[in-house]
Coordinates of C-alpha atoms and ligand atoms in Angstrom, one line a residue:
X1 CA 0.0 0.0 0.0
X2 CA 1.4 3.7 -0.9
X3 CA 1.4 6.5 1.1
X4 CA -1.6 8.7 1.9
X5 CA -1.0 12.4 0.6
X6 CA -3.9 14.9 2.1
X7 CA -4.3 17.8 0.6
X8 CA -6.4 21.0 2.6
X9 CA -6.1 24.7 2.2
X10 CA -4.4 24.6 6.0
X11 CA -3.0 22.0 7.9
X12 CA -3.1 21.1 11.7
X13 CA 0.0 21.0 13.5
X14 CA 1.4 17.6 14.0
X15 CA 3.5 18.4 16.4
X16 CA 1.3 20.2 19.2
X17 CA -0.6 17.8 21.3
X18 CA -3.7 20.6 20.8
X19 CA -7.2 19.3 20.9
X20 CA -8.0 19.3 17.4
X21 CA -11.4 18.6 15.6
X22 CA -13.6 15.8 14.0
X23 CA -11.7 16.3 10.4
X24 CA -8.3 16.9 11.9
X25 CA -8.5 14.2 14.1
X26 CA -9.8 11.4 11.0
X27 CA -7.3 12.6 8.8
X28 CA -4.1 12.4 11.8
X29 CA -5.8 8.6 12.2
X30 CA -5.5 7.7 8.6
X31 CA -2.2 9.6 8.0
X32 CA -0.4 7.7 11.3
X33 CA -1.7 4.2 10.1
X34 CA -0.4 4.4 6.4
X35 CA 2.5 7.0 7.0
X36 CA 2.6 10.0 4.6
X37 CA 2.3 13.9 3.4
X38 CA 0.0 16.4 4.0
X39 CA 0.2 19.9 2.4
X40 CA -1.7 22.9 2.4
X41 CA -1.3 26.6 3.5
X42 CA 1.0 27.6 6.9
X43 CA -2.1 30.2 7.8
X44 CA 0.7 33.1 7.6
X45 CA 0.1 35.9 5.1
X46 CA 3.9 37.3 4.1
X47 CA 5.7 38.8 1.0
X48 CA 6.4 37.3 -2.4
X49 CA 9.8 36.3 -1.7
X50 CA 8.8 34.6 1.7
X51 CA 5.5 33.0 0.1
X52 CA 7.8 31.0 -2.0
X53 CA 9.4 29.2 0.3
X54 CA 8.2 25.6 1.4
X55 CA 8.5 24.4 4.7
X56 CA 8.8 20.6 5.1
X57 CA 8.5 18.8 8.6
X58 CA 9.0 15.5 9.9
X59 CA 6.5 13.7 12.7
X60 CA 7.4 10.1 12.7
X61 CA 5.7 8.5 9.4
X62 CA 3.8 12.0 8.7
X63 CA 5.5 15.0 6.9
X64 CA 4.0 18.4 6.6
X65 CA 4.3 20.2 3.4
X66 CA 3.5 23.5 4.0
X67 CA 3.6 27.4 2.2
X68 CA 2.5 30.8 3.2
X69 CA -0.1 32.7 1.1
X70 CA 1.0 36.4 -0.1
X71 CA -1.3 38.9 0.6
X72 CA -2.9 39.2 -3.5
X73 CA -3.2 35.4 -3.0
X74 CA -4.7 35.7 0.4
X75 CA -7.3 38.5 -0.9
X76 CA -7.6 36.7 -4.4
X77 CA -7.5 33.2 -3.9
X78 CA -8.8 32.5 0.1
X79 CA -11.2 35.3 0.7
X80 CA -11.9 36.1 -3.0
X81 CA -12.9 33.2 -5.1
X82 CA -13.1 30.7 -2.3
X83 CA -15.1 32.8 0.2
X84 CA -16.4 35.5 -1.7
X85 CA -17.9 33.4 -4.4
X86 CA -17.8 29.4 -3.6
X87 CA -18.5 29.6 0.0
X88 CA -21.4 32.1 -0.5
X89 CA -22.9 30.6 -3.5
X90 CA -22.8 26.6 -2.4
X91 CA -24.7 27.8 0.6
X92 CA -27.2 29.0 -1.8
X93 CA -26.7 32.9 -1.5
X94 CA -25.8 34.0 -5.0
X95 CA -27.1 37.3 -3.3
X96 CA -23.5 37.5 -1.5
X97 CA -21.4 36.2 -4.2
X98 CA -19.4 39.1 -5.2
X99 CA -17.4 37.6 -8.7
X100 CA -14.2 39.2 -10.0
X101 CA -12.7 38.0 -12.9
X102 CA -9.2 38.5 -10.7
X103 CA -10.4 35.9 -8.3
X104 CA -10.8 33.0 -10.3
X105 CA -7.2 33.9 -12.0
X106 CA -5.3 34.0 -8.2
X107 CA -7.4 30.8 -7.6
X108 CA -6.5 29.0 -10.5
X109 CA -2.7 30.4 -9.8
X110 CA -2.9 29.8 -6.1
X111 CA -4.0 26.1 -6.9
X112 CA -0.9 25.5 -9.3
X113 CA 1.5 26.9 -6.7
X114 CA 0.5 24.2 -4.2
X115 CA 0.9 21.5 -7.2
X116 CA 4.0 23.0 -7.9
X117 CA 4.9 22.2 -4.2
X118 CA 3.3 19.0 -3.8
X119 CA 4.9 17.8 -7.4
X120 CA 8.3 17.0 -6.3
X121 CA 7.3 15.2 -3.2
X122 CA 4.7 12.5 -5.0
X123 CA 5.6 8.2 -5.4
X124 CA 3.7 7.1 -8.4
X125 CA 2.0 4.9 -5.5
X126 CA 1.0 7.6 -3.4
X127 CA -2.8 7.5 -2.8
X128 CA -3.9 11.9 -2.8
X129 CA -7.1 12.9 -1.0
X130 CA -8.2 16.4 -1.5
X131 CA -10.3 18.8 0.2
X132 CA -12.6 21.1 -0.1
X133 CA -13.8 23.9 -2.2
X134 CA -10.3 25.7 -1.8
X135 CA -8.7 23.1 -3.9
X136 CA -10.7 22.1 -7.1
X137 CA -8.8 22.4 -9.2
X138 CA -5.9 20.6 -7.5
X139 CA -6.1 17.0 -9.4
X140 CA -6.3 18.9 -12.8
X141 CA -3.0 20.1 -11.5
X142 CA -1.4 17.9 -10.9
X143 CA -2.5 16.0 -13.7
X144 CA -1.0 18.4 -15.7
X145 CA 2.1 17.7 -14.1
X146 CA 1.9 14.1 -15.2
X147 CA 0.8 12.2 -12.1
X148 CA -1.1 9.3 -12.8
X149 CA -2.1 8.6 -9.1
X150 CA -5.7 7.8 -7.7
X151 CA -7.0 11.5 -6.6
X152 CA -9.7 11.9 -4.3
X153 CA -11.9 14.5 -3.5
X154 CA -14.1 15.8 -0.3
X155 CA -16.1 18.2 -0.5
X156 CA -17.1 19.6 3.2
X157 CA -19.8 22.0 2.0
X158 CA -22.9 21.5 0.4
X159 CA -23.1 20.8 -3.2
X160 CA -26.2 23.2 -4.7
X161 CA -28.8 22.3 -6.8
X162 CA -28.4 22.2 -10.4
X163 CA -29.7 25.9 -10.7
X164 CA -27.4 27.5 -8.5
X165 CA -24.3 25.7 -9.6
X166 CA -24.8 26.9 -12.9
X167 CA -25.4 29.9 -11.9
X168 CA -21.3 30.3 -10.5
X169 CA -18.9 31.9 -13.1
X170 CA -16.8 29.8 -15.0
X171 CA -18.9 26.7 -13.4
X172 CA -18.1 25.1 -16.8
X173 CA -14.7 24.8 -15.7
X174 CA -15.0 23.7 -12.3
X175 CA -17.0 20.9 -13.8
X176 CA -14.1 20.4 -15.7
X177 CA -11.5 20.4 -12.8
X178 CA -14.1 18.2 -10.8
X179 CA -13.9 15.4 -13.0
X180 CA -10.5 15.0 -12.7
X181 CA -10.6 13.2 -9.7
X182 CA -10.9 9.4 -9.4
X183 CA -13.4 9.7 -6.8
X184 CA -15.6 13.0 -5.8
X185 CA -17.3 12.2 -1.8
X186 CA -20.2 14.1 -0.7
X187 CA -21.3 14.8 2.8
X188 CA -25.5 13.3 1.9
X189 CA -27.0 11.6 -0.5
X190 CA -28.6 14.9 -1.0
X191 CA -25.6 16.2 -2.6
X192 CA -24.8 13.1 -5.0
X193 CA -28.4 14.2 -6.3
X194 CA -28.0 17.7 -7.2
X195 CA -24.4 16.9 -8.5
X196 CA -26.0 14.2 -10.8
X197 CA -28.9 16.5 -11.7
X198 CA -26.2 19.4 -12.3
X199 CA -24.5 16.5 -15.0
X200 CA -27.0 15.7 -16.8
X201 CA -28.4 19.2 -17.6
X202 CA -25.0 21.1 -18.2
X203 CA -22.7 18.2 -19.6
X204 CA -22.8 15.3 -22.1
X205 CA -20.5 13.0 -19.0
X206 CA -22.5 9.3 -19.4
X207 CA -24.4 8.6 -15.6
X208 CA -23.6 5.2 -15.5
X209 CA -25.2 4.3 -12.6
X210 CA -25.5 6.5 -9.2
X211 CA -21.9 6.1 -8.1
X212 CA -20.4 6.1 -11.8
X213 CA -19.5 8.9 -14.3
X214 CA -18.2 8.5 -17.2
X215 CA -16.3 11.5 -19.3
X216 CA -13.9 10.5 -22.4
X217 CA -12.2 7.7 -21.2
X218 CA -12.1 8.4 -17.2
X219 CA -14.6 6.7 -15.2
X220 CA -15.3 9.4 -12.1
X221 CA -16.5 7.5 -8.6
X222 CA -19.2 9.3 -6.7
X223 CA -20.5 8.5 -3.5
X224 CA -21.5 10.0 -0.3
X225 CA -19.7 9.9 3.1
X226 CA -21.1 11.3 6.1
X227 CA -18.4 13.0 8.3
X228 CA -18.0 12.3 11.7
X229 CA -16.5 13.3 15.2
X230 CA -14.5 11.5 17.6
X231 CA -16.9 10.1 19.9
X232 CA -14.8 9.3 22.4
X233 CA -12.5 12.0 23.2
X234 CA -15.1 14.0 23.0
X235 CA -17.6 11.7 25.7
X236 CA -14.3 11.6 27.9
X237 CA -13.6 16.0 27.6
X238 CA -17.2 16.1 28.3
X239 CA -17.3 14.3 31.3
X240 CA -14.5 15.5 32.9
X241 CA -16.1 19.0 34.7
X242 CA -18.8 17.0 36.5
X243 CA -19.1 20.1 38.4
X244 CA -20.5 22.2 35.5
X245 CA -23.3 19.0 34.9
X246 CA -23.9 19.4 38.8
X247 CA -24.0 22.8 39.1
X248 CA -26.9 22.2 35.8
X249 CA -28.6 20.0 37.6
X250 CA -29.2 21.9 40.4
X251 CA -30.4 24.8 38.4
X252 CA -33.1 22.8 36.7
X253 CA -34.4 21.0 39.3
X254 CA -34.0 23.8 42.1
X255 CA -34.3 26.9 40.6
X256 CA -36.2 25.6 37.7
X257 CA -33.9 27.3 35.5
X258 CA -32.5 25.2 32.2
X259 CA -29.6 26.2 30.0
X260 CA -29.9 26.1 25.8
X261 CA -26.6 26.1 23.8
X262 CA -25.4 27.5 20.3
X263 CA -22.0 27.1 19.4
X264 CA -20.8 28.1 16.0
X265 CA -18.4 30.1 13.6
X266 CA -20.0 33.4 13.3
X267 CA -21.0 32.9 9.5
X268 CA -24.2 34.0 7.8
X269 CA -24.9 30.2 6.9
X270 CA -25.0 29.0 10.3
X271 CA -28.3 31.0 11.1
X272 CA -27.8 32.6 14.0
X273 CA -30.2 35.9 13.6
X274 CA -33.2 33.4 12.9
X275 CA -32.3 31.3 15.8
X276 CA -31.9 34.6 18.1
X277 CA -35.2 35.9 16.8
X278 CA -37.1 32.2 17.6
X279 CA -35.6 32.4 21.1
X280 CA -37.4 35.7 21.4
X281 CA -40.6 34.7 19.7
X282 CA -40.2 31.1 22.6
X283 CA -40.3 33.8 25.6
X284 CA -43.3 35.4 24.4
X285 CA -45.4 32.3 23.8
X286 CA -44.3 30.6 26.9
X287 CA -43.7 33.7 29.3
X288 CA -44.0 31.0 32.1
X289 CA -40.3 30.5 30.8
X290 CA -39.1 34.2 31.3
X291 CA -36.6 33.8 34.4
X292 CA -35.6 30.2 33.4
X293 CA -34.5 29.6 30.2
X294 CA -31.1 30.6 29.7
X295 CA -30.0 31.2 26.0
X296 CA -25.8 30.6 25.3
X297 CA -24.4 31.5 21.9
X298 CA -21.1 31.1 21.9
X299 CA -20.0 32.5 18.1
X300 CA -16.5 32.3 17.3
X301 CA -15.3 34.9 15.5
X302 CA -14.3 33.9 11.4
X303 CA -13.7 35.4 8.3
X304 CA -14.0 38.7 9.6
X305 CA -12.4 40.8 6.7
X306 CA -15.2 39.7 4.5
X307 CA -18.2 42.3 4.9
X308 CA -21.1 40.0 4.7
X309 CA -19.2 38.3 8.3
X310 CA -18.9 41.6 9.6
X311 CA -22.7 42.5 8.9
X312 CA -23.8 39.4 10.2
X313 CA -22.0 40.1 13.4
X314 CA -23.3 43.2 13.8
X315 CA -27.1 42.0 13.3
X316 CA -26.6 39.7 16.0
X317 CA -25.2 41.6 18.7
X318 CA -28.1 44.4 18.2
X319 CA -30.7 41.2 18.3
X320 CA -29.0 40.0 21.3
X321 CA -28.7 43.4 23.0
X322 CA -33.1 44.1 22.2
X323 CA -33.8 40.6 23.4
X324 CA -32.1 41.3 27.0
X325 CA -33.1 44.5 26.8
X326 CA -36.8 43.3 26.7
X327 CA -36.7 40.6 28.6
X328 CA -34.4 41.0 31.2
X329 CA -35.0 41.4 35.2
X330 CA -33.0 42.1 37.7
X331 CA -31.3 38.7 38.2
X332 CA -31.8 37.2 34.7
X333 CA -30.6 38.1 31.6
X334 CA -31.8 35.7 28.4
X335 CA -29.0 36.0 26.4
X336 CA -25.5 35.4 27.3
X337 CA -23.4 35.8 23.9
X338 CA -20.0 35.1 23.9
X339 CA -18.0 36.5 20.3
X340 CA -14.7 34.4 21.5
X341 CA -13.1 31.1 20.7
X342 CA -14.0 28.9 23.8
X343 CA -11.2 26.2 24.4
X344 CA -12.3 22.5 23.2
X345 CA -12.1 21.0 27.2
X346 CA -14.6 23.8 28.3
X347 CA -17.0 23.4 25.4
X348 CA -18.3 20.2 25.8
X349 CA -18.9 20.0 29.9
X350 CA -21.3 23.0 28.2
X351 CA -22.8 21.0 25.8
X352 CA -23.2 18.4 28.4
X353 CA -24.7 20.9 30.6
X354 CA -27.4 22.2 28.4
X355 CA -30.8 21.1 28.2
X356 CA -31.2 21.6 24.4
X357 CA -29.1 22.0 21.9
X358 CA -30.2 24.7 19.4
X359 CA -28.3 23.8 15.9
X360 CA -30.9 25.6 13.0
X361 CA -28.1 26.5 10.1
X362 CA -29.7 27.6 6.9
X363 CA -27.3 24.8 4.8
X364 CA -24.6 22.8 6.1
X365 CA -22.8 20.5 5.0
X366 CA -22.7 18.4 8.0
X367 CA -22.5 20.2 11.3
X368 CA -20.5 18.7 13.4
X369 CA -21.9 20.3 17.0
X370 CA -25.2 18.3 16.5
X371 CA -22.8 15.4 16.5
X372 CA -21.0 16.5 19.4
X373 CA -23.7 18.2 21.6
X374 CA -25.2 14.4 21.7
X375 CA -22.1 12.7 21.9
X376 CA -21.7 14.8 25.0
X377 CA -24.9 13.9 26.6
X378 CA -24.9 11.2 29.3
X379 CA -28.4 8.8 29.0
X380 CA -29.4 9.8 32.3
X381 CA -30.2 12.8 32.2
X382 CA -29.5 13.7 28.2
X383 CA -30.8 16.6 26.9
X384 CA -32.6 17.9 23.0
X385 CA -31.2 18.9 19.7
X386 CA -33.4 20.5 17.8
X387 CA -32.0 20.2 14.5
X388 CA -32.3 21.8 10.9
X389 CA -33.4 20.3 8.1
X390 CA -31.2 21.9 5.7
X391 CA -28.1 21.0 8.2
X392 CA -26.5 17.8 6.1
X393 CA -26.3 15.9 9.9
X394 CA -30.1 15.9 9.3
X395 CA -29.9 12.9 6.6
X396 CA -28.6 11.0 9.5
X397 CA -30.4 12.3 12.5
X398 CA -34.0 11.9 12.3
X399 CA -34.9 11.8 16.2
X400 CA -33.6 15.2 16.3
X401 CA -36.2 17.7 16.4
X402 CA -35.9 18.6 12.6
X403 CA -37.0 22.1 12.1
X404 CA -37.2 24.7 9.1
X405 CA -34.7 27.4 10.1
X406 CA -36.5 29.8 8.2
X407 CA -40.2 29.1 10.0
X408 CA -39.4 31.2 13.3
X409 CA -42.3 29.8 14.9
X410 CA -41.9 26.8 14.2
X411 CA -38.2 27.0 16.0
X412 CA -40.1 28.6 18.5
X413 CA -42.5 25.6 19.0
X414 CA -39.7 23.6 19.1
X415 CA -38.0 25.1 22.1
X416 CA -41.6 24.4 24.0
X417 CA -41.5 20.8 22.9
X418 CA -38.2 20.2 24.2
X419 CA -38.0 21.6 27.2
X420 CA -41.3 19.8 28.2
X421 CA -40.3 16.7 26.7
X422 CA -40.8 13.9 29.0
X423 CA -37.3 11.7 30.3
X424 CA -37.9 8.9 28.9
X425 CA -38.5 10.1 25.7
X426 CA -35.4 12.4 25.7
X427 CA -33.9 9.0 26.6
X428 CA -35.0 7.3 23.7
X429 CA -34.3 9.7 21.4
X430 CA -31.0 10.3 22.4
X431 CA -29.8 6.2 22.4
X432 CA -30.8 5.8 18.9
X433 CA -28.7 9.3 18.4
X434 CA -25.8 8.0 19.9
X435 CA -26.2 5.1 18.0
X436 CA -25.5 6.7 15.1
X437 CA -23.1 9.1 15.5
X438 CA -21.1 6.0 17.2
X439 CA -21.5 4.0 14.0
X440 CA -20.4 7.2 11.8
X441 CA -17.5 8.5 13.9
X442 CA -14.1 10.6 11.9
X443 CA -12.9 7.0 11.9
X444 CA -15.5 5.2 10.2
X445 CA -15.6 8.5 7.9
X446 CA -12.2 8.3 6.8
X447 CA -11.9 4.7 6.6
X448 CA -15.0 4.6 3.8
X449 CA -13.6 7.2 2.2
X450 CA -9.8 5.8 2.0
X451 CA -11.3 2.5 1.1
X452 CA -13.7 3.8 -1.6
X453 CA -10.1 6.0 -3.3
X454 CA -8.3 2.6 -2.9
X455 CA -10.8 -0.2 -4.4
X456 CA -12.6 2.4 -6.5
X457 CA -14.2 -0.5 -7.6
X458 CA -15.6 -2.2 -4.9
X459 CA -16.6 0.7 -2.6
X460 CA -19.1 -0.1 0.2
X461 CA -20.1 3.7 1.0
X462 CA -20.9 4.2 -2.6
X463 CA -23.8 1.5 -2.9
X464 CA -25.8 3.4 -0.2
X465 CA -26.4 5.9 -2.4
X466 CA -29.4 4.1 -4.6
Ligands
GDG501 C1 -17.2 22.7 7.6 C2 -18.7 22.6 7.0 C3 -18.9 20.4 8.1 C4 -17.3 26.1 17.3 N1 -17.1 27.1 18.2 C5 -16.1 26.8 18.9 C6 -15.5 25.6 18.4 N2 -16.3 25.1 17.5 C7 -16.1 23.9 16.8 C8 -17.3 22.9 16.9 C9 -17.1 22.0 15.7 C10 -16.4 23.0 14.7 O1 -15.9 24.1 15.4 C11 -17.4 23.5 13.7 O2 -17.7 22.5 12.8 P1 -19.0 22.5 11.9 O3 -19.2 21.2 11.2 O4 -20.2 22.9 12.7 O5 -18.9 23.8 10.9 P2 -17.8 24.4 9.8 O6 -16.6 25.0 10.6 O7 -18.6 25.3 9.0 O8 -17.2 23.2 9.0 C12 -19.5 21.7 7.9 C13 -17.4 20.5 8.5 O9 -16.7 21.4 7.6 C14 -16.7 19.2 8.5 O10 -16.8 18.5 7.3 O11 -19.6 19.6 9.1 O12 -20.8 21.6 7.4 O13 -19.3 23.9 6.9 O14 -16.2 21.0 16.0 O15 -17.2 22.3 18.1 N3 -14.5 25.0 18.9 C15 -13.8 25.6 20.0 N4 -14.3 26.8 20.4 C16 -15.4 27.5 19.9 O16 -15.7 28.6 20.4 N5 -12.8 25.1 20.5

């Protein structure tokens, strides 16, 4: 068996014991157990002359490849065409795709330098798994560069209808790049659909059957692959502050008081002004709630030189402000909103903590906290997601609460339904939860995957997509 080569727009750090997430932590896994590369961008923005440079280090069987960005390639390629037009428009808001010709130049440039990189390093054995909407064109790269190697591609976002796909400048050509890989992986089978649907309207590529393209004389392997989290080190985090869960429980059963939790990157897709505004609309139809329910967003801060993040932010913090404003006494306040990165370990104790867990994107991928808020429950006690159904964690968990983000009420109903939702139906809910996101953890994830790029033509994952 070759090597694994993972390629990502930025890399963790091998070498700091950090607590790292569901995708770092499958991809570490798979890179330790077949020894390997993985490349990508150091994160630092410096000068031409510095930007060329490659920095290559060594962690037992794993080497990191890795390059700065200058700051035309950080504008162009990273918040231009990959944030400024991918990101919005795959998340279904052509209204905040802002196109520039420019972009998709220092994209398509900023995807050849990391090729150019990467080239040097390759064995003709070496198995390459690519990811994410940074990097499309990154097989057609390096297939221009001669290598013959199976190429792999993830795709951590959602993958828009037909309408909207075509609807991206120079989409024609990211079709093109696309079907360079051996194997493109999804997140749902949702995704497959719309890619297949995309196919057959814009392109003459033969649909085989649902996991097989063919183009010329490549066959392309399609299949979907659920990401997931690592269950157990995030149980075993969670479990760890039992003072936190006591300090809950005392509160609900005590003061009658009960704790729901939002955690995400402070980005327009994730929701968050709906979800504040359904909170509100919750106090006012149960006001027998006002001076117990506690609301916790936590929104860490991203992407913050792009304007639509920095509108976003701003929205919320005047919501939060007029909800507390409204509602609050002299000991209560309804919203606690917290614009900071909170460490990993104090996260899930949180999660853990909190009665429901409030996770109402407008699209997602995946999401991984509805993973992790019910990996972090224990069945005791466990407490509610409530769940959206454009979130691509939906697919898989149906005991959720599965709301419309958009139908305020409806979010709002929710809340009431959770938080008077008997034990043992929280408990019932939540085993079959666990169930799942046990069965689909970042191991299981990459494993499919890896196995579906090695044996593209026996690939287990890709038959569930029928
Ligand atoms: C992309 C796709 C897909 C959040 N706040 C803090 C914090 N977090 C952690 C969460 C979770 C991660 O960040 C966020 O993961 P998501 O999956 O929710 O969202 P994206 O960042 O948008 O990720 C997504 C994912 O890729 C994987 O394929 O699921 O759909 O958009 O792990 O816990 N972590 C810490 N402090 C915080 O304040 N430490």
């Amino acid at each position: 068996m070759g090597r694994l080569v993972v390629i990502s727009n930025r890399t963790a750090n091998l070498g700091k014991n950090t607590q790292i997430g569901g995708l770092a932590v499958g991809i570490v896994d798979a890179l330790k157990a077949q020894g390997g590369l993985w490349a990508g961008w150091d994160g630092s923005v410096v000068d031409a002359e510095e930007a060329a440079k490659t920095k290559i280090q060594t962690h037992g069987n794993v080497t990191s490849l890795t390059t700065p960005l200058t700051s035309e390639e950080h504008e162009k390629y990273y918040l231009g065409f990959a944030n400024k037009v991918l990101w919005p428009a795959f998340h279904y808001r052509l209204d905040l795709m802002d196109y520039r010709m420019e972009f998709v130049d220092c994209y398509s440039a900023t995807n050849a330098k990391f090729a150019e990189m990467i080239s040097p390093h390759l064995r003709d054995d070496d198995v390459i798994w690519v990811h994410d909407y940074h990097l499309i064109p990154m097989a057609a790269e390096l297939r221009k560069r001669g290598h013959k190697n199976r190429i792999g591609f993830f795709l951590h976002i959602p993958f828009p209808s037909a309408d909207i796909f075509s609807a991206v400048p120079r989409h024609e050509w990211l079709r093109y790049c696309l079907l360079q890989f051996d194997l493109i992986g999804f997140q749902t089978i949702n995704d497959v659909h719309n890619f297949h649907r995309y196919l057959k309207e814009h392109s003459d590529a033969a649909i085989i059957s649902p996991e097989l393209v063919r183009v010329n004389d490549r066959t392309i392997h399609i299949g979907h692959f659920p990401i997931g989290i690592d269950v157990k080190q995030f149980a075993k985090v969670s479990a760890r502050t039992d003072d936190t869960i006591e300090l809950e429980r005392m509160r609900r059963t005590v003061l009658k008081r009960f704790q729901v939790i939002s955690a995400d990157r402070l980005d327009y897709s994730k929701g968050l002004p709906h979800r504040m505004k359904a909170f509100r609309k919750f106090l006012e139809i149960c006001p027998e709630y006002q001076g117990h329910a506690d609301y916790l967003q936590i929104a860490s801060p991203s992407r913050e030189d792009v304007t639509a993040y920095s509108d976003i932010k701003a929205e919320l913090e005047q919501l939060a402000g007029a909800v507390n404003g409204r509602f609050a006494d002299f000991n209560w306040a309804p919203v606690q909103y917290i614009n900071r990165n909170i460490p990993r370990e104090k996260l899930a104790p949180l999660f853990r903590a909190s009665l429901v867990g409030l996770v109402t994107p407008l699209r997602d991928g995946m999401n991984l906290v509805a993973k992790e808020y019910i990996a972090a429950q224990d069945n005791k006690d466990p407490g509610i997601l409530i769940l959206s159904k454009f979130a691509g964690a939906a697919e898989e968990l149906s005991e959720a609460l599965i709301v419309n983000p958009y139908d305020i009420s409806e979010v709002a109903h929710a809340l009431k339904t959770a938080v008077t939702m008997p034990l043992e139906e929280r408990q019932l809910r939540h085993r079959k939860l666990l169930k799942r996101v046990i069965d689909h953890d970042a191991q299981w994830w990459q494993r499919e995957y890896l196995h579906a790029l090695q044996h593209g033509d026996q690939h287990s994952a890709n038959e569930r997509v029928a």
